[in-house]
Every structure is written in C-alpha cells, then in structure tokens.
Short mmCIF file of C-alpha atoms in Angstrom, two decimals:
data_model
loop_
_atom_site.label_atom_id
_atom_site.label_comp_id
_atom_site.label_asym_id
_atom_site.label_seq_id
_atom_site.Cartn_x
_atom_site.Cartn_y
_atom_site.Cartn_z
CA MET A 1 -207.03 167.77 -52.65
CA SER A 2 -205.79 167.79 -56.21
CA LYS A 3 -208.45 168.21 -58.90
CA ARG A 4 -206.58 165.97 -61.32
CA ASN A 5 -205.89 163.22 -58.77
CA PRO A 6 -208.69 162.81 -56.22
CA ASP A 7 -206.63 160.06 -54.41
CA TYR A 8 -203.72 162.41 -53.82
CA GLU A 9 -202.81 160.93 -50.41
CA ASN A 10 -202.15 157.55 -52.00
CA SER A 11 -200.27 158.87 -55.01
CA LYS A 12 -196.71 157.80 -55.75
CA TRP A 13 -195.35 161.30 -55.18
CA GLN A 14 -196.96 161.50 -51.73
CA HIS A 15 -195.58 158.06 -50.87
CA PHE A 16 -192.12 159.20 -51.98
CA ALA A 17 -192.36 162.36 -49.88
CA LYS A 18 -193.43 160.35 -46.82
CA TRP A 19 -190.62 157.84 -47.44
CA CYS A 20 -188.08 160.68 -47.45
CA THR A 21 -189.39 161.93 -44.09
CA GLY A 22 -189.54 158.39 -42.64
CA ASP A 23 -193.34 158.28 -42.39
CA TYR A 24 -193.82 155.59 -45.02
CA ASP A 25 -192.23 152.14 -45.44
CA PRO A 26 -192.95 150.56 -48.84
CA LEU A 27 -192.00 147.09 -47.52
CA GLU A 28 -194.24 147.21 -44.47
CA GLY A 29 -196.41 144.13 -44.29
CA LYS A 30 -194.60 142.47 -47.20
CA MET A 31 -191.43 141.02 -45.51
CA GLU A 32 -192.99 139.42 -42.42
CA ILE A 33 -193.18 135.65 -42.26
CA LYS A 34 -196.77 134.53 -42.40
CA LYS A 35 -198.16 131.31 -41.07
CA PRO A 36 -198.99 129.02 -43.98
CA ALA A 37 -202.60 128.20 -44.56
CA LYS A 38 -203.83 124.83 -43.44
CA SER A 39 -203.81 122.24 -46.14
CA ASN A 40 -206.75 120.05 -46.86
CA ASN A 41 -204.35 117.14 -47.03
CA GLY A 42 -203.35 117.52 -43.39
CA ASN A 43 -202.99 113.78 -42.99
CA SER A 44 -200.84 113.26 -46.06
CA PHE A 45 -197.54 111.37 -45.70
CA ALA A 46 -195.36 114.40 -46.65
CA VAL A 47 -197.03 116.67 -44.08
CA LEU A 48 -196.67 114.07 -41.33
CA MET A 49 -192.96 113.50 -42.12
CA ARG A 50 -192.30 117.24 -42.15
CA LYS A 51 -194.01 117.65 -38.78
CA MET A 52 -192.03 114.76 -37.25
CA TRP A 53 -188.74 116.20 -38.58
CA PHE A 54 -189.29 119.68 -37.15
CA ASP A 55 -190.42 118.25 -33.81
CA LYS A 56 -187.16 116.29 -33.59
CA VAL A 57 -185.11 119.40 -34.46
CA ASP A 58 -186.89 121.40 -31.76
CA GLN A 59 -186.26 118.67 -29.20
CA TYR A 60 -182.57 118.46 -30.19
CA GLU A 61 -182.06 122.22 -29.88
CA LEU A 62 -183.84 122.23 -26.52
CA GLY A 63 -181.60 119.40 -25.32
CA GLN A 64 -178.50 121.20 -26.56
CA ASN A 65 -179.51 124.35 -24.71
CA LYS A 66 -180.04 122.36 -21.52
CA ASN A 67 -176.63 120.67 -21.86
CA LEU A 68 -174.95 124.01 -22.52
CA SER A 69 -176.65 125.57 -19.51
CA LEU A 70 -175.59 122.66 -17.28
CA PHE A 71 -172.02 122.87 -18.60
CA ASN A 72 -171.82 126.60 -17.88
CA LYS A 73 -173.10 126.09 -14.33
CA ALA A 74 -170.67 123.21 -13.73
CA TYR A 75 -167.80 125.24 -15.19
CA ILE A 76 -168.50 128.17 -12.87
CA GLY A 77 -168.89 125.89 -9.86
CA ILE A 78 -165.67 123.98 -10.51
CA SER A 79 -163.79 127.26 -11.07
CA ILE A 80 -164.99 128.61 -7.73
CA ILE A 81 -164.08 125.39 -5.90
CA LEU A 82 -160.65 125.26 -7.54
CA GLY A 83 -159.99 128.93 -6.71
CA ILE A 84 -160.96 128.41 -3.08
CA PHE A 85 -158.79 125.28 -2.85
CA LEU A 86 -155.72 127.02 -4.29
CA THR A 87 -156.26 130.03 -2.02
CA ILE A 88 -156.44 127.82 1.09
CA LEU A 89 -153.41 125.81 -0.04
CA LEU A 90 -151.32 128.94 -0.57
CA LEU A 91 -152.41 130.45 2.76
CA VAL A 92 -151.51 127.25 4.61
CA THR A 93 -148.13 127.15 2.87
CA VAL A 94 -147.42 130.78 3.73
CA SER A 95 -148.26 130.11 7.37
CA TYR A 96 -145.31 127.70 7.57
CA LEU A 97 -142.84 130.24 6.20
CA PRO A 98 -140.55 132.07 8.65
CA GLU A 99 -141.33 135.65 9.56
CA PHE A 100 -140.09 138.34 7.22
CA GLY A 101 -136.66 139.57 8.28
CA ASN A 102 -136.04 136.70 10.67
CA ALA A 103 -132.27 136.33 11.04
CA ASN A 104 -132.60 132.57 11.51
CA ALA A 105 -134.52 132.05 8.26
CA PRO A 106 -132.72 129.73 5.81
CA GLU A 107 -132.58 132.36 3.08
CA ASN A 108 -130.71 134.70 5.43
CA ASN A 109 -128.02 132.21 6.46
CA GLU A 110 -127.82 128.77 4.89
CA VAL A 111 -128.77 129.56 1.28
CA ALA A 112 -126.76 132.75 0.76
CA LYS A 113 -123.80 131.31 2.67
CA ARG A 114 -123.84 128.18 0.50
CA TYR A 115 -123.94 130.22 -2.73
CA ILE A 116 -121.01 132.38 -1.66
CA GLU A 117 -118.77 129.79 -0.02
CA LYS A 118 -119.45 126.69 -2.17
CA GLY A 119 -120.63 128.27 -5.43
CA LEU A 120 -117.28 128.29 -7.22
CA GLU A 121 -116.41 124.77 -6.09
CA GLU A 122 -119.76 123.19 -6.93
CA THR A 123 -120.65 125.05 -10.13
CA GLY A 124 -117.26 126.12 -11.47
CA ALA A 125 -118.67 129.56 -12.32
CA GLU A 126 -116.79 132.64 -11.16
CA ASN A 127 -119.98 134.64 -11.60
CA ILE A 128 -121.99 133.68 -8.50
CA VAL A 129 -125.23 134.93 -10.03
CA ALA A 130 -124.79 132.72 -13.11
CA GLY A 131 -124.04 129.71 -10.91
CA MET A 132 -127.15 130.41 -8.85
CA ILE A 133 -129.69 130.90 -11.66
CA LEU A 134 -128.30 128.24 -14.03
CA ASP A 135 -127.25 125.56 -11.53
CA TYR A 136 -128.86 125.79 -8.12
CA ARG A 137 -132.09 127.31 -9.42
CA ALA A 138 -131.92 126.22 -13.06
CA PHE A 139 -135.51 125.02 -13.16
CA ASP A 140 -136.69 128.51 -12.17
CA THR A 141 -134.78 129.94 -15.12
CA PHE A 142 -136.22 127.25 -17.38
CA GLY A 143 -139.71 128.29 -16.29
CA GLU A 144 -138.92 131.93 -17.06
CA SER A 145 -137.68 130.97 -20.52
CA CYS A 146 -140.85 128.97 -21.17
CA VAL A 147 -142.92 131.96 -20.06
CA LEU A 148 -141.12 134.12 -22.62
CA PHE A 149 -141.82 131.62 -25.39
CA VAL A 150 -145.49 131.26 -24.43
CA ALA A 151 -145.84 135.04 -24.18
CA ALA A 152 -144.41 135.43 -27.69
CA CYS A 153 -146.85 132.83 -29.06
CA CYS A 154 -149.80 134.55 -27.33
CA VAL A 155 -148.81 137.96 -28.70
CA LEU A 156 -148.58 136.54 -32.23
CA MET A 157 -152.03 134.96 -31.91
CA LEU A 158 -153.66 138.06 -30.43
CA LEU A 159 -152.10 140.50 -32.90
CA LYS A 160 -152.37 138.26 -35.96
CA SER A 161 -153.67 140.46 -38.74
CA ASP A 162 -156.42 139.11 -40.99
CA LYS A 163 -156.07 142.03 -43.36
CA PRO A 164 -154.42 141.45 -46.74
CA GLU A 165 -150.67 141.92 -46.86
CA VAL A 166 -149.54 145.36 -47.91
CA SER A 167 -146.31 146.36 -49.54
CA ASP A 168 -143.21 146.10 -47.37
CA THR A 169 -142.39 149.72 -48.10
CA TYR A 170 -145.48 150.72 -46.13
CA TYR A 171 -143.67 149.93 -42.88
CA GLU A 172 -140.23 151.23 -43.82
CA PRO A 173 -138.77 154.75 -43.84
CA GLY A 174 -137.27 154.13 -47.27
CA ARG A 175 -133.65 154.38 -48.25
CA SER A 176 -131.90 156.47 -45.65
CA ALA A 177 -128.45 157.95 -46.20
CA ILE A 178 -127.73 157.56 -42.49
CA LEU A 179 -129.72 154.59 -41.19
CA ARG A 180 -128.60 151.84 -43.58
CA PRO A 181 -124.87 152.69 -43.69
CA ALA A 182 -124.84 153.01 -39.90
CA ALA A 183 -126.73 149.71 -39.52
CA ARG A 184 -124.15 147.90 -41.68
CA ILE A 185 -121.53 148.85 -39.10
CA LEU A 186 -123.56 148.69 -35.90
CA VAL A 187 -125.54 145.47 -36.42
CA PRO A 188 -122.50 143.11 -36.63
CA THR A 189 -120.88 144.93 -33.72
CA ILE A 190 -124.00 144.67 -31.56
CA ILE A 191 -124.55 140.98 -32.34
CA ILE A 192 -120.88 140.07 -31.72
CA PHE A 193 -120.92 141.95 -28.42
CA GLY A 194 -124.14 140.13 -27.43
CA ILE A 195 -122.52 136.76 -28.21
CA TYR A 196 -119.52 137.80 -26.09
CA VAL A 197 -121.80 138.67 -23.16
CA VAL A 198 -123.60 135.30 -23.47
CA LEU A 199 -120.44 133.19 -23.70
CA ASN A 200 -118.71 134.99 -20.83
CA GLY A 201 -121.70 135.01 -18.51
CA HIS A 202 -120.17 132.38 -16.20
CA ILE A 203 -116.84 134.17 -15.73
CA SER A 204 -117.92 137.83 -15.81
CA PRO A 205 -121.09 139.95 -15.44
CA GLY A 206 -123.53 139.04 -18.18
CA GLY A 207 -125.27 135.89 -19.29
CA GLY A 208 -128.13 134.72 -21.45
CA PHE A 209 -130.69 137.34 -20.45
CA SER A 210 -128.52 140.42 -20.94
CA GLY A 211 -126.68 139.00 -23.96
CA GLY A 212 -129.94 137.87 -25.57
CA ALA A 213 -131.40 141.36 -25.12
CA ILE A 214 -128.36 142.83 -26.90
CA ILE A 215 -128.63 140.37 -29.79
CA GLY A 216 -132.38 141.04 -30.05
CA SER A 217 -131.73 144.78 -30.31
CA GLY A 218 -129.31 144.06 -33.16
CA PHE A 219 -131.99 142.08 -35.00
CA ILE A 220 -134.49 144.91 -34.49
CA LEU A 221 -132.04 147.48 -35.85
CA TYR A 222 -131.42 145.31 -38.91
CA LEU A 223 -135.17 144.97 -39.50
CA THR A 224 -135.71 148.71 -39.14
CA ALA A 225 -132.92 149.52 -41.58
CA PHE A 226 -133.43 146.86 -44.27
CA GLY A 227 -137.08 145.87 -44.03
CA PHE A 228 -139.17 142.80 -43.40
CA GLU A 229 -138.32 141.08 -46.64
CA ARG A 230 -134.57 140.90 -46.02
CA ALA A 231 -134.92 140.21 -42.30
CA GLY A 232 -137.54 137.54 -42.89
CA SER A 233 -135.23 135.65 -45.24
CA PHE A 234 -133.34 134.27 -42.21
CA LEU A 235 -135.52 135.34 -39.24
CA SER A 236 -138.80 133.84 -40.37
CA GLU A 237 -141.57 132.82 -37.99
CA ARG A 238 -140.92 129.12 -38.67
CA PHE A 239 -137.17 129.44 -38.01
CA ILE A 240 -137.70 131.37 -34.77
CA LYS A 241 -140.19 128.81 -33.44
CA ILE A 242 -137.94 125.87 -34.33
CA ILE A 243 -134.77 127.31 -32.81
CA THR A 244 -136.61 128.43 -29.66
CA VAL A 245 -138.20 125.01 -29.13
CA LEU A 246 -134.83 123.30 -29.68
CA ALA A 247 -133.16 125.60 -27.15
CA LEU A 248 -135.84 124.95 -24.53
CA THR A 249 -135.72 121.19 -25.19
CA PHE A 250 -131.95 121.04 -24.79
CA TYR A 251 -132.19 123.09 -21.59
CA CYS A 252 -134.85 120.76 -20.16
CA PHE A 253 -133.01 117.50 -20.91
CA ALA A 254 -129.60 118.82 -19.88
CA LYS A 255 -130.73 120.02 -16.46
CA SER A 256 -132.94 116.98 -15.93
CA TYR A 257 -129.85 114.82 -16.34
CA SER A 258 -127.85 117.05 -14.01
CA PHE A 259 -130.52 117.04 -11.30
CA TYR A 260 -131.06 113.30 -11.63
CA THR A 261 -127.39 112.48 -11.13
CA GLY A 262 -127.07 114.97 -8.29
CA ALA A 263 -130.17 113.81 -6.43
CA ASN A 264 -129.11 110.15 -6.67
CA HIS A 265 -125.42 110.82 -5.90
CA LEU A 266 -124.32 109.44 -9.25
CA GLU A 267 -121.15 110.33 -11.09
CA SER A 268 -121.84 112.81 -13.88
CA VAL A 269 -119.89 112.95 -17.11
CA ILE A 270 -120.23 116.74 -17.04
CA THR A 271 -117.39 118.31 -15.09
CA THR A 272 -117.04 121.86 -13.84
CA GLY A 273 -113.69 122.28 -15.62
CA THR A 274 -111.12 124.91 -14.72
CA PRO A 275 -112.74 128.00 -13.19
CA GLY A 276 -112.10 131.06 -15.34
CA ALA A 277 -111.78 129.16 -18.63
CA ILE A 278 -114.23 129.80 -21.41
CA LEU A 279 -115.33 126.13 -21.42
CA SER A 280 -115.90 125.70 -17.72
CA ALA A 281 -118.75 125.69 -15.19
CA GLY A 282 -120.25 122.51 -16.63
CA LEU A 283 -123.54 123.15 -18.43
CA ILE A 284 -123.82 126.82 -17.51
CA VAL A 285 -122.22 128.15 -20.70
CA TYR A 286 -124.54 126.02 -22.86
CA LEU A 287 -127.60 126.96 -20.85
CA ASN A 288 -126.65 130.61 -21.23
CA ILE A 289 -126.66 130.09 -24.99
CA CYS A 290 -130.16 128.58 -24.81
CA VAL A 291 -131.46 131.44 -22.68
CA GLY A 292 -129.84 133.99 -25.01
CA ILE A 293 -131.56 132.42 -28.03
CA VAL A 294 -134.97 132.50 -26.35
CA VAL A 295 -134.61 136.11 -25.18
CA ALA A 296 -133.33 137.39 -28.54
CA CYS A 297 -136.08 135.62 -30.52
CA THR A 298 -138.77 136.80 -28.09
CA MET A 299 -137.66 140.44 -28.33
CA TYR A 300 -137.61 140.29 -32.12
CA SER A 301 -141.01 138.54 -32.26
CA PHE A 302 -142.60 141.14 -29.98
CA TYR A 303 -141.26 143.97 -32.11
CA VAL A 304 -142.50 142.41 -35.35
CA ALA A 305 -145.91 141.56 -33.89
CA PHE A 306 -146.57 145.01 -32.44
CA ARG A 307 -145.30 146.77 -35.55
CA ARG A 308 -146.82 144.70 -38.32
CA GLY A 309 -149.24 142.24 -36.74
CA SER A 310 -147.59 139.14 -38.26
CA PHE A 311 -144.36 137.92 -39.80
#
C-alpha cells in the first residue's frame, strides 16, 4: 500500500495497468441498456401511444417471422415434390428406351442411315455434321448457344468487381518489342481464318463452333497485346450483349420458320441451292455465322471476366 495514496488499488495508474493486462474494462456497466424508470404519468396520452406503437411493431415482426418460416417450409416441400416428380418422369422415360447396343434401335439404323443417304439432298450441305447439327437437330444447337450466352452472363455477375477501377497498365505487360508487332500480323490472320472456317462449315470441316473459337482467340490476343482500353473501344460489354442477343434471335426465328414449314408440308422460300457453292445449304451458312458470333463473344467475355473481373 502506497503511503502517499492509501487507495492505491483504485488509482488511475493501477486501472491503466489492469486495462493493459485485460483485467479492467473502463466501460463496464456504462454501455448496457437499462430499463427506464417508471414514470408517474403512466396514464398520459404520450406514454399510451408509445406503448400501442411498439406493441404493433412487435406483432408485425412476429407475423413476418411466421410468414417467412411458412414460406421456407413450403419452398423445401415443393422442391422435394418437384425433384421426386422429375426423377420418376425421367426413369419412366428411360424405361421406354431401347437397350444399349441394340442393333434394331432407331439411332443405329434409321437415323444414321437417313443422315448419310438423304443429308445432302435434304440439307444441301456437303458436310454431313453441319447438316445434322444445323438442320436436323438445329434446336439442340440453339439450346447450346443459349447455354453459352447464359453462362457468360452468370460469370460476369459472379466475378463482377466492386473494387474501384485501377489503371489499365496494371493488367498489361507494357510495350513489348515482340508481342505487339507479332499481334499486328497474327490477329488479322487469325480472325480472317476463323471467318473462313465459319463460312465454309457447310462444304468442308469446320463451322460456327470451331470458327468462333478461332475468332475468339484472335480477340484475346489483341486484348493481351494492346490492352483493355483499345479492345474495349469496339468490344465493349454493351456491344457484345447486343450482337449476341441479335444472333440468337435470328437463329430462333429462322429455324422456327423452317420447322414450321417442314412440319406442315408447306413450300419454303429458302432453298438448298447448289451443293458445294458458298451460298448453299439453305440457312446453314447463316446459322453458322450466328453460332460463330456467340462462341467468339463468349470466349472473349470469359477471358475478360476471369482476368479483370469486369469490362
């Protein structure tokens, strides 16, 4: 015990020493919410109105919690029922399919035989694969293209960066004596070759998927060499979304018309043309262009999103 300060344990220095060791909290007992003292005017108009207001708020919150709890239970129940229904539906459908490897199954005789023997006559495409995926099974290809577009949108939403934009030079290697001069030669060559693969997909190996991947790689090389600012001047997020939606819309309406006329045995204004010509095979060449646009834009969007987080 200090002779100068008999109350040494309650001195400021001792409190500071205990605070440093964690044994003392200067705010203890001072930050807790205390119940207000009862007022003598308990029956006053203001007190009654305040009490009625808080009672209503408590009832509202309790009702909201009950509604939310009921919604969550209903959501889980409906999800389980829907999952069971889809599972049973798929199992029943599979039970009607022929056995795997059955020689008499339609896919082992009728379908493949029709593609090979009647493909050139009915589609006008010398490339049987192009005639199959863009004529006989064009809606499947349309679904795949839509999946690519939706996947690109989801990636952009998930990787969207909320951080402030940084300088474009942060993502670039700077001026390279090899990269930029080489890109000036390679990028036009790659894009032209990709366009060639797309336009000749109905008369030779190729098509919208492979040609679009080549064009997308050209865009990526241009971005890597010259930066986001120059690439974004013509490959902006808005432009890519607009051109992709237009390509998918044209694809949908074009094949809807083709299927409608074919299913109703109506004469179509779209002819197959002369097999082997660049403008032949009906809509296949135009659908290849649409698929190429979607694939190229999706590849470029994925690269930008994973590298930068946004356009």
